[in-house]
């Protein structure tokens, strides 16, 4: 089946609505919760970075290669951003692209041995190589700060105070500037990811998942495409990492450990990976569960473990399989009968 | 730093290789039958260590009895894994693997709720003192791991080659459909494989309990090493796992002695990457997975 390769999403209004809601979120939160709204805005900011991360992970899985070092790639972006901003005072519009390029280079090095393996060995091979990178962070005190990590990462600024284009992201009390910066970068990344998903590259990656031998025979270099997707996914993971490094202001190797990786897998598995909307649903629903279970902090891994197991056993397609069902249900409700 | 510490280092490496072999063999045998990959193998190891803590330190059983008891207890958890996770997700390796990651979370929370996370549990050493053989000084506690590993691997070999159920297990690993046609019950065999796998991890953890600090997150390091070992050895090959375990044991001990333990882990991972580039099937494996 040929996919329409149009520039924009066919049904654009859900995406447009979501973006508009996000754009007015600071004002909405302020009216609803007053000063507590800022805390909720931080959550929304982390949510945006997580959406970019989950969506890049979903891109990675379109070839059928699930990795266990995606958080490490994100950490690579975060560390590069932090080092450049902290030690060299590089402005954010340079740190974010440079971090992305560095992460792509590291992804390439990791992907070289991994491209020799498929399926399960790829999965745990990526785990071991990711741990290798993490050991380097823990071991080297300069520039990675050892196991205590880097703190006091300066907040980004655009221009000097007094310039007409001056934007200050550094205020601790009013973080709406930082929030808008995050939103712009996240929307940019998500649109690019959507375009990649529907491009010829996206089709090639999906066809590798369906039948890699057939791909070889029609002239798709499978190894090269698998290395390419690893680097592309690393690029977007690095964007998410840069966003989080600026938000948190401090990072250490434990931020990018195995447990966080398992949570990323939970988001993607619960949402589903077949369509673009799966990871969005997954991150949204799991963030909601995460916030609701705040009172039972110590039982949280147990709850998420049960969610992961039951999702894999009872709903292997993820929550996204409910979208066509619900739309069909509502269409039937209003009378336009649709034959499935 | 000279040749005088060489026998000591070799002795340490043999001990470390034995414990790696014990943990990795369990992973390899479960993967061989119907590709059951267990992410939380390290948590089974941890439960084995807690068996010794509870039965030996709290209840005052003899140490040997506690170690023997850890085999059926953790084997039972393995069977539960098989029934609740691997059987419904059969045919999809990654789904089973990720679901066991969730199971690992559950085990960690349950153990820390029952016994607390705070102070590391100390298990007093049942065999104090050490050997003084050929200029090496290894405590009896560590040295005991070697004969137990040899006995258990030999027992596994005997079971797989001489006992009827063991032969059936190997048949299942070779060709599940043909073995079902011969009247072998597949579900029974996967449960058996997970029981053996869990039991090996449990005994490994039980033997390490007096040596390392017992806490709910202790399994993580051993799980990484076990994964590296089975990749290097060839995913479902048991002799490969044993061979790779001793290679990794030697690498880790020698690099740790002469440089640093983190560098030891790093060189182990690099070794795995080189094996993947040169021979993706692993040292003794023949199936590309």
XYZ file of C-alpha atoms in Angstrom:
629
model
C 0.000 0.000 0.000
C 1.416 3.342 -1.008
C 1.430 6.019 1.620
C 0.507 9.556 0.772
C 3.648 11.596 1.164
C 2.005 14.922 1.777
C 3.748 17.676 3.716
C 1.167 17.893 6.455
C -0.735 15.484 8.597
C -3.938 14.446 6.883
C -6.149 14.983 9.869
C -4.385 18.052 11.181
C -6.910 19.320 13.688
C -6.057 16.997 16.647
C -2.391 17.978 16.417
C -3.271 21.662 16.061
C -5.586 21.532 19.076
C -2.945 19.875 21.219
C -0.308 22.453 20.224
C -2.665 25.359 20.975
C -3.534 23.885 24.377
C 0.160 23.484 25.140
C 0.871 27.030 23.973
C -1.625 28.480 26.450
C -0.703 26.079 29.258
C 1.208 28.663 31.396
C -1.808 30.999 31.479
C -4.235 28.122 32.083
C -2.137 26.713 34.911
C -1.790 30.128 36.503
C -5.549 30.677 36.540
C -6.264 27.211 37.908
C -3.529 26.698 40.465
C -1.955 30.114 40.978
C 1.619 29.778 42.217
C 1.414 25.973 42.252
C 0.986 26.268 38.493
C 4.743 26.699 38.067
C 5.346 23.271 39.562
C 2.822 21.769 37.163
C 4.546 23.605 34.316
C 7.838 21.883 35.172
C 6.023 18.561 34.918
C 4.682 19.571 31.515
C 8.182 20.534 30.408
C 9.616 17.153 31.421
C 6.635 15.585 29.691
C 7.540 17.325 26.407
C 11.147 16.113 26.589
C 9.885 12.602 27.366
C 7.561 12.696 24.357
C 10.491 13.539 22.070
C 12.498 10.727 23.669
C 9.720 8.150 23.355
C 8.975 9.182 19.796
C 12.643 8.821 18.799
C 12.670 5.409 20.463
C 9.604 4.481 18.451
C 11.471 5.495 15.268
C 14.313 3.195 16.354
C 11.942 0.269 16.714
C 10.492 0.589 13.205
C 13.278 -1.670 11.903
C 12.467 -4.175 14.634
C 15.637 -3.378 16.593
C 14.771 -2.585 20.180
C 17.727 -1.094 22.004
C 18.545 -0.806 25.666
C 20.934 2.131 25.359
C 18.558 4.869 24.263
C 18.833 6.595 27.615
C 22.605 6.526 27.223
C 22.290 8.371 23.910
C 20.065 10.924 25.615
C 22.645 11.189 28.374
C 25.321 11.799 25.770
C 23.339 14.822 24.560
C 22.772 16.021 28.109
C 26.428 15.633 29.096
C 27.758 17.372 25.982
C 25.326 20.250 26.492
C 26.235 20.531 30.158
C 29.996 20.443 29.565
C 29.874 23.054 26.794
C 27.560 25.353 28.730
C 29.283 24.984 32.083
C 32.991 24.972 31.264
C 33.096 26.960 28.030
C 30.054 29.229 28.324
C 28.763 28.243 24.904
C 25.263 29.661 24.194
C 22.373 27.230 23.893
C 21.856 27.687 20.142
C 25.318 26.167 19.643
C 25.345 23.570 22.439
C 22.193 21.801 21.277
C 23.371 21.150 17.676
C 26.936 20.306 18.760
C 25.575 17.873 21.348
C 23.415 16.293 18.667
C 26.406 15.874 16.338
C 28.523 14.337 19.117
C 25.714 11.935 19.984
C 25.357 10.913 16.335
C 29.090 10.126 16.261
C 28.827 8.013 19.433
C 25.701 6.292 18.085
C 27.615 5.406 14.954
C 30.418 3.810 16.979
C 27.905 1.844 19.079
C 25.931 0.782 16.005
C 28.941 -0.644 14.166
C 29.339 -3.824 16.255
C 25.599 -3.972 16.977
C 24.675 -4.054 13.287
C 26.203 -7.523 13.154
C 23.448 -8.823 15.432
C 19.682 -8.891 15.226
C 16.782 -9.298 17.603
C 17.635 -10.425 21.068
C 21.427 -10.251 20.818
C 21.043 -6.681 19.528
C 18.953 -5.903 22.582
C 21.429 -7.066 25.187
C 24.461 -6.094 23.124
C 23.193 -2.514 23.199
C 22.672 -2.862 26.951
C 26.308 -3.836 27.498
C 27.705 -1.141 25.207
C 25.500 1.461 26.894
C 26.845 0.405 30.278
C 30.342 0.859 28.815
C 29.571 4.514 28.081
C 28.103 4.912 31.565
C 31.260 3.495 33.139
C 33.251 6.148 31.262
C 31.066 8.867 32.797
C 31.530 7.378 36.227
C 35.253 6.935 35.838
C 36.402 10.228 34.322
C 36.296 13.141 36.735
C 37.123 15.582 33.996
C 35.005 16.472 32.131
C 32.145 14.206 33.231
C 32.386 14.839 36.953
C 32.609 11.178 38.009
C 29.756 9.500 39.816
C 28.607 12.803 41.360
C 27.970 14.226 37.918
C 27.763 17.841 36.864
C 25.792 20.458 38.722
C 25.154 24.192 38.357
C 24.563 23.991 34.633
C 23.804 27.604 33.639
C 20.332 28.330 32.294
C 20.323 29.434 28.646
C 20.124 33.067 27.594
C 19.564 34.656 24.221
C 21.623 37.817 23.783
C 22.698 40.341 26.446
C 20.218 42.183 28.604
C 19.325 45.337 26.710
C 19.354 43.767 23.232
C 15.987 43.902 21.556
C 16.012 40.143 21.028
C 16.998 39.424 24.635
C 15.201 36.410 26.117
C 16.062 35.285 29.626
C 15.360 31.650 30.384
C 17.104 31.701 33.728
C 14.422 32.915 36.100
C 13.560 30.329 38.749
C 10.219 31.906 39.601
C 8.806 32.393 36.125
C 9.783 29.507 33.921
C 7.352 30.230 31.097
C 10.182 31.430 28.796
C 12.024 28.142 29.261
C 8.740 26.344 28.772
C 8.121 28.077 25.432
C 11.680 27.311 24.312
C 11.120 23.654 25.161
C 7.769 23.655 23.373
C 9.232 25.147 20.161
C 12.110 22.665 20.070
C 9.827 19.732 20.914
C 7.312 20.618 18.192
C 10.178 21.054 15.724
C 11.563 17.611 16.645
C 8.137 15.952 16.541
C 7.320 17.397 13.106
C 10.691 16.203 11.795
C 10.062 12.765 13.280
C 6.644 12.619 11.652
C 8.116 13.606 8.288
C 10.849 10.971 8.676
C 8.249 8.363 9.516
C 6.316 8.998 6.310
C 9.363 9.574 4.084
C 11.052 7.098 1.789
C 13.557 6.414 4.565
C 10.683 5.562 6.868
C 9.245 3.173 4.330
C 12.636 1.510 3.862
C 13.002 1.066 7.622
C 9.541 -0.435 7.920
C 10.236 -2.793 5.041
C 13.396 -3.991 6.832
C 11.171 -4.970 9.732
C 8.793 -6.858 7.420
C 11.368 -8.791 5.416
C 15.045 -7.897 5.495
C 16.069 -10.462 2.872
C 13.563 -9.122 0.368
C 14.927 -5.630 1.085
C 18.438 -6.776 0.205
C 17.194 -8.172 -3.074
C 15.539 -4.935 -4.163
C 18.616 -2.895 -3.395
C 18.187 -1.604 0.159
C 21.458 -1.885 2.029
C 20.042 -3.272 5.262
C 23.160 -2.846 7.397
C 23.631 0.752 6.293
C 19.989 1.617 6.924
C 20.063 0.037 10.376
C 23.161 2.045 11.319
C 21.500 5.162 9.889
C 18.351 4.760 11.962
C 20.429 4.285 15.087
C 22.197 7.591 14.395
C 18.942 9.416 13.569
C 17.298 8.153 16.745
C 20.413 9.212 18.649
C 20.071 12.719 17.189
C 16.553 13.152 18.548
C 17.400 11.499 21.860
C 20.170 14.049 22.193
C 17.676 16.902 21.688
C 15.609 15.516 24.555
C 18.787 15.204 26.617
C 19.740 18.835 26.021
C 16.282 19.976 27.089
C 16.472 17.941 30.297
C 20.018 19.110 31.088
C 18.883 22.747 30.960
C 15.754 21.983 32.998
C 17.347 19.951 35.761
C 20.486 22.044 36.036
C 22.372 18.974 37.322
C 22.996 15.517 35.876
C 24.775 12.418 37.083
C 25.280 8.938 35.606
C 22.416 7.482 37.633
C 19.952 9.700 35.735
C 20.589 7.554 32.684
C 20.530 4.116 34.257
C 18.741 0.879 33.596
C 15.637 1.732 35.624
C 14.930 4.852 33.551
C 15.417 2.775 30.413
C 12.824 0.279 31.635
C 10.389 3.151 32.234
C 10.970 4.326 28.652
C 10.189 0.803 27.446
C 7.027 0.828 29.566
C 5.840 4.078 27.914
C 6.440 2.737 24.442
C 5.061 -0.745 25.113
C 1.908 0.545 26.797
C 1.285 3.043 23.991
C 2.243 0.804 21.091
C 4.691 1.360 18.254
C 2.724 0.663 15.100
C 1.488 4.239 14.611
C 2.938 7.651 15.337
C 0.362 8.277 18.083
C 1.210 5.223 20.187
C 4.168 6.652 22.146
C 2.271 9.927 22.720
C -0.588 8.015 24.330
C 1.879 5.866 26.249
C 3.833 8.793 27.710
C 0.638 10.714 28.530
C -1.084 7.821 30.293
C 2.011 6.633 32.140
C 2.897 10.175 33.277
C -0.620 10.394 34.658
C -0.173 7.096 36.509
C 3.217 8.312 37.737
C 1.697 11.478 39.192
C -1.282 9.651 40.697
C 0.972 7.133 42.466
C 3.066 9.853 44.105
C 1.694 8.954 47.585
C 2.807 5.319 47.225
C 6.356 6.130 46.215
C 7.961 2.859 47.250
C 5.341 0.715 45.515
C 5.709 2.553 42.213
C 8.074 0.010 40.563
C 5.640 -2.746 41.550
C 2.706 -0.921 39.955
C 4.645 -0.235 36.777
C 5.920 -3.818 36.692
C 2.344 -5.101 36.834
C 1.322 -2.606 34.128
C 4.196 -3.716 31.891
C 3.495 -7.439 32.284
C -0.256 -7.134 31.839
C 0.200 -4.841 28.853
C 2.545 -7.302 27.132
C 0.426 -10.347 27.966
C -3.108 -9.020 27.493
C -2.690 -6.133 25.021
C 0.398 -6.768 22.870
C -0.533 -3.955 20.437
C -0.597 -1.292 23.129
C -3.219 1.338 23.832
C -3.081 2.632 20.254
C -5.187 -0.306 19.032
C -8.079 1.369 20.829
C -7.966 4.468 18.571
C -9.577 2.930 15.457
C -12.073 1.083 17.650
C -13.205 4.208 19.481
C -13.414 6.334 16.323
C -15.483 3.602 14.667
C -17.696 3.429 17.730
C -18.362 7.172 17.684
C -18.934 7.183 13.927
C -21.478 4.435 14.338
C -23.037 6.435 17.150
C -23.619 9.526 15.006
C -24.993 7.421 12.188
C -22.313 7.308 9.489
C -22.026 3.542 9.267
C -18.499 2.477 8.418
C -17.647 -1.020 7.252
C -14.432 -2.024 8.931
C 53.355 -5.869 41.488
C 55.220 -8.805 40.134
C 54.975 -12.438 39.355
C 54.523 -13.286 43.026
C 50.864 -12.308 42.971
C 50.201 -14.312 39.820
C 49.064 -17.547 41.575
C 46.843 -15.487 43.858
C 45.247 -13.723 40.899
C 44.700 -16.980 39.045
C 43.001 -18.417 42.122
C 40.738 -15.377 42.411
C 39.935 -15.599 38.708
C 38.905 -19.250 39.038
C 36.546 -18.382 41.896
C 35.039 -15.470 39.979
C 34.732 -17.539 36.797
C 32.882 -20.246 38.731
C 30.271 -17.855 40.058
C 29.827 -16.296 36.615
C 29.412 -19.772 35.130
C 26.777 -20.661 37.709
C 24.709 -17.570 36.875
C 25.209 -17.668 33.103
C 24.475 -21.387 32.642
C 20.974 -20.779 33.963
C 20.452 -17.979 31.463
C 21.765 -20.112 28.592
C 19.596 -23.143 29.345
C 16.422 -21.053 29.548
C 17.282 -19.334 26.289
C 18.003 -22.650 24.584
C 14.493 -23.966 25.160
C 11.895 -21.861 23.301
C 14.075 -18.711 23.609
C 12.995 -17.721 27.086
C 15.155 -14.715 27.883
C 15.038 -13.574 31.462
C 15.832 -9.929 32.121
C 15.528 -10.324 35.862
C 17.973 -13.197 36.218
C 19.904 -10.937 38.584
C 16.805 -10.632 40.786
C 16.577 -14.436 41.011
C 20.216 -14.344 42.129
C 19.197 -11.754 44.743
C 16.334 -13.935 45.992
C 18.814 -16.801 46.382
C 21.012 -14.600 48.555
C 17.974 -13.592 50.649
C 17.135 -17.292 51.133
C 20.457 -17.723 52.909
C 19.947 -14.498 54.861
C 16.526 -15.580 56.085
C 17.106 -19.298 56.654
C 20.694 -19.156 57.953
C 20.958 -15.808 59.730
C 17.382 -15.305 60.930
C 16.156 -18.885 61.415
C 19.496 -20.413 62.339
C 19.485 -23.300 59.895
C 22.856 -24.821 58.929
C 24.460 -22.949 56.027
C 24.608 -26.011 53.773
C 20.902 -26.677 54.256
C 20.067 -23.048 53.466
C 22.048 -23.235 50.220
C 20.336 -26.477 49.234
C 16.930 -24.999 50.093
C 17.566 -21.977 47.886
C 17.500 -24.243 44.793
C 13.819 -25.316 45.040
C 12.660 -21.912 46.321
C 14.113 -19.934 43.412
C 13.239 -22.736 40.983
C 9.618 -22.249 42.032
C 9.865 -18.541 41.158
C 11.297 -19.604 37.785
C 8.297 -21.863 37.187
C 5.948 -19.006 38.099
C 7.774 -16.814 35.564
C 7.290 -19.498 32.932
C 3.600 -19.905 33.643
C 2.680 -16.228 33.919
C 5.069 -14.563 31.475
C 6.879 -16.851 29.057
C 3.964 -19.106 28.146
C 1.578 -16.274 27.119
C 4.329 -14.449 25.187
C 5.804 -17.542 23.527
C 7.172 -16.815 20.078
C 8.078 -13.232 20.921
C 11.476 -13.124 22.629
C 11.501 -9.396 23.282
C 8.018 -9.321 24.821
C 8.989 -12.016 27.332
C 12.275 -10.272 28.014
C 10.665 -6.903 28.699
C 7.890 -8.442 30.798
C 10.491 -10.076 33.046
C 11.974 -6.617 33.535
C 8.648 -5.738 35.159
C 8.806 -8.947 37.198
C 12.241 -7.881 38.427
C 10.727 -4.612 39.673
C 8.054 -6.565 41.512
C 10.578 -8.852 43.220
C 12.715 -5.880 44.268
C 9.752 -4.060 45.805
C 8.467 -7.148 47.612
C 11.877 -7.993 49.078
C 12.539 -4.426 50.182
C 9.061 -4.217 51.732
C 9.598 -7.398 53.724
C 13.181 -6.920 54.825
C 13.839 -3.205 54.362
C 16.302 -1.436 52.139
C 18.282 0.491 54.766
C 21.331 -1.282 56.085
C 22.907 -3.998 53.942
C 22.207 -7.355 55.463
C 25.347 -8.984 56.751
C 25.482 -12.754 56.739
C 28.173 -14.084 59.072
C 30.785 -16.222 57.375
C 30.128 -19.919 58.059
C 33.631 -21.087 57.037
C 36.169 -18.666 58.522
C 39.833 -18.837 57.656
C 41.387 -19.565 54.330
C 43.633 -21.831 52.325
C 47.365 -21.293 52.096
C 48.030 -23.470 49.091
C 50.802 -22.528 46.615
C 51.286 -18.989 47.951
C 47.609 -18.173 47.511
C 45.374 -16.917 50.283
C 41.736 -17.475 49.414
C 39.101 -17.742 52.087
C 37.385 -21.104 52.383
C 34.116 -19.356 51.756
C 35.190 -18.327 48.259
C 37.017 -21.567 47.564
C 33.852 -23.561 48.298
C 32.247 -22.022 45.206
C 34.546 -23.953 42.839
C 33.606 -27.545 43.850
C 29.906 -26.623 44.077
C 29.999 -25.183 40.554
C 31.841 -28.230 39.207
C 29.337 -30.541 40.889
C 26.327 -28.613 39.598
C 27.582 -28.270 36.031
C 28.506 -31.956 36.028
C 25.075 -32.796 37.414
C 23.473 -30.724 34.669
C 25.589 -32.486 32.053
C 24.561 -35.877 33.470
C 20.909 -34.824 33.510
C 20.991 -33.567 29.920
C 22.774 -36.554 28.423
C 21.724 -39.552 30.517
C 18.308 -38.838 32.012
C 15.206 -39.175 29.843
C 13.752 -35.763 30.745
C 17.090 -34.131 30.100
C 17.282 -35.698 26.652
C 13.772 -34.425 26.002
C 14.923 -30.961 27.044
C 17.756 -31.058 24.525
C 15.371 -32.292 21.859
C 13.097 -29.341 22.570
C 16.024 -26.968 22.287
C 16.990 -28.494 18.930
C 13.585 -28.607 17.272
C 10.423 -27.871 19.262
C 7.964 -29.030 16.595
C 9.665 -32.359 15.939
C 9.952 -33.025 19.669
C 6.249 -32.315 20.152
C 5.575 -34.876 17.407
C 7.583 -37.401 19.423
C 5.215 -36.926 22.350
C 7.290 -34.526 24.432
C 5.172 -32.038 26.352
C 6.467 -28.612 25.440
C 4.906 -26.811 28.405
C 6.478 -29.276 30.827
C 9.874 -28.793 29.216
C 9.780 -24.987 29.313
C 8.768 -25.144 32.980
C 11.614 -27.566 33.655
C 14.113 -25.315 31.876
C 12.993 -22.286 33.886
C 13.177 -24.323 37.110
C 16.781 -25.310 36.381
C 17.590 -21.759 35.338
C 16.138 -20.280 38.512
C 17.744 -22.927 40.681
C 21.219 -22.213 39.323
C 20.783 -18.467 39.863
C 19.467 -19.133 43.366
C 22.379 -21.334 44.420
C 24.786 -18.788 42.933
C 23.229 -16.036 45.017
C 23.125 -18.258 48.104
C 26.850 -18.993 47.867
C 27.692 -15.319 47.382
C 25.514 -14.128 50.285
C 28.254 -14.261 52.968
C 30.800 -12.639 50.624
C 28.958 -9.630 49.198
C 26.509 -7.270 50.873
C 22.935 -8.511 50.540
C 20.509 -5.846 49.312
C 17.531 -5.816 46.924
C 19.559 -4.283 44.079
C 22.593 -6.578 44.238
C 21.568 -8.631 41.206
C 22.087 -5.873 38.653
C 25.874 -6.250 38.286
C 25.660 -10.016 37.982
C 22.888 -9.753 35.407
C 25.034 -7.543 33.156
C 27.930 -9.971 33.424
C 25.668 -12.955 32.757
C 24.337 -11.272 29.602
C 27.860 -10.541 28.377
C 28.842 -14.140 29.123
C 25.981 -15.688 27.165
C 26.560 -13.375 24.198
C 30.283 -14.198 24.156
C 29.664 -17.907 24.599
C 26.882 -18.214 22.055
C 23.340 -17.592 23.194
C 22.068 -21.080 23.945
C 25.316 -23.000 24.280
C 26.024 -24.288 27.785
C 29.691 -25.221 27.172
C 30.064 -21.795 25.547
C 28.630 -20.129 28.650
C 31.058 -21.979 30.926
C 34.027 -21.149 28.695
C 33.047 -17.488 28.377
C 32.416 -17.256 32.132
C 35.988 -18.282 32.875
C 37.393 -15.958 30.173
C 35.402 -13.064 31.685
C 36.468 -14.100 35.190
C 40.116 -13.955 34.149
C 39.695 -10.613 32.361
C 37.908 -9.011 35.308
C 40.302 -10.334 37.948
C 43.477 -9.488 36.091
C 42.414 -5.985 35.084
C 41.013 -5.310 38.559
C 44.237 -6.455 40.197
C 46.549 -4.505 37.952
C 44.367 -1.445 37.256
C 40.821 -0.903 38.498
C 37.573 -2.848 38.719
C 35.623 -0.423 36.500
C 38.285 -0.814 33.807
C 37.801 -4.565 34.191
C 34.114 -4.231 33.360
C 34.919 -1.924 30.439
C 37.438 -4.324 28.930
C 34.936 -7.160 29.369
C 32.370 -5.195 27.351
C 34.953 -4.360 24.682
C 35.810 -8.048 24.464
C 32.125 -8.741 23.859
C 32.008 -6.122 21.103
C 35.048 -7.686 19.415
C 33.490 -11.150 19.584
C 30.290 -9.755 18.048
C 32.257 -8.220 15.173
C 34.441 -11.257 14.490
C 31.958 -14.046 15.213
C 28.372 -12.858 15.783
C 27.215 -16.327 16.807
C 29.456 -16.336 19.868
C 32.468 -18.503 20.611
C 30.749 -21.896 20.676
C 27.300 -21.001 19.381
C 26.049 -21.894 15.938
C 22.720 -20.068 15.799
C 22.598 -16.389 14.926
C 20.012 -14.769 17.155
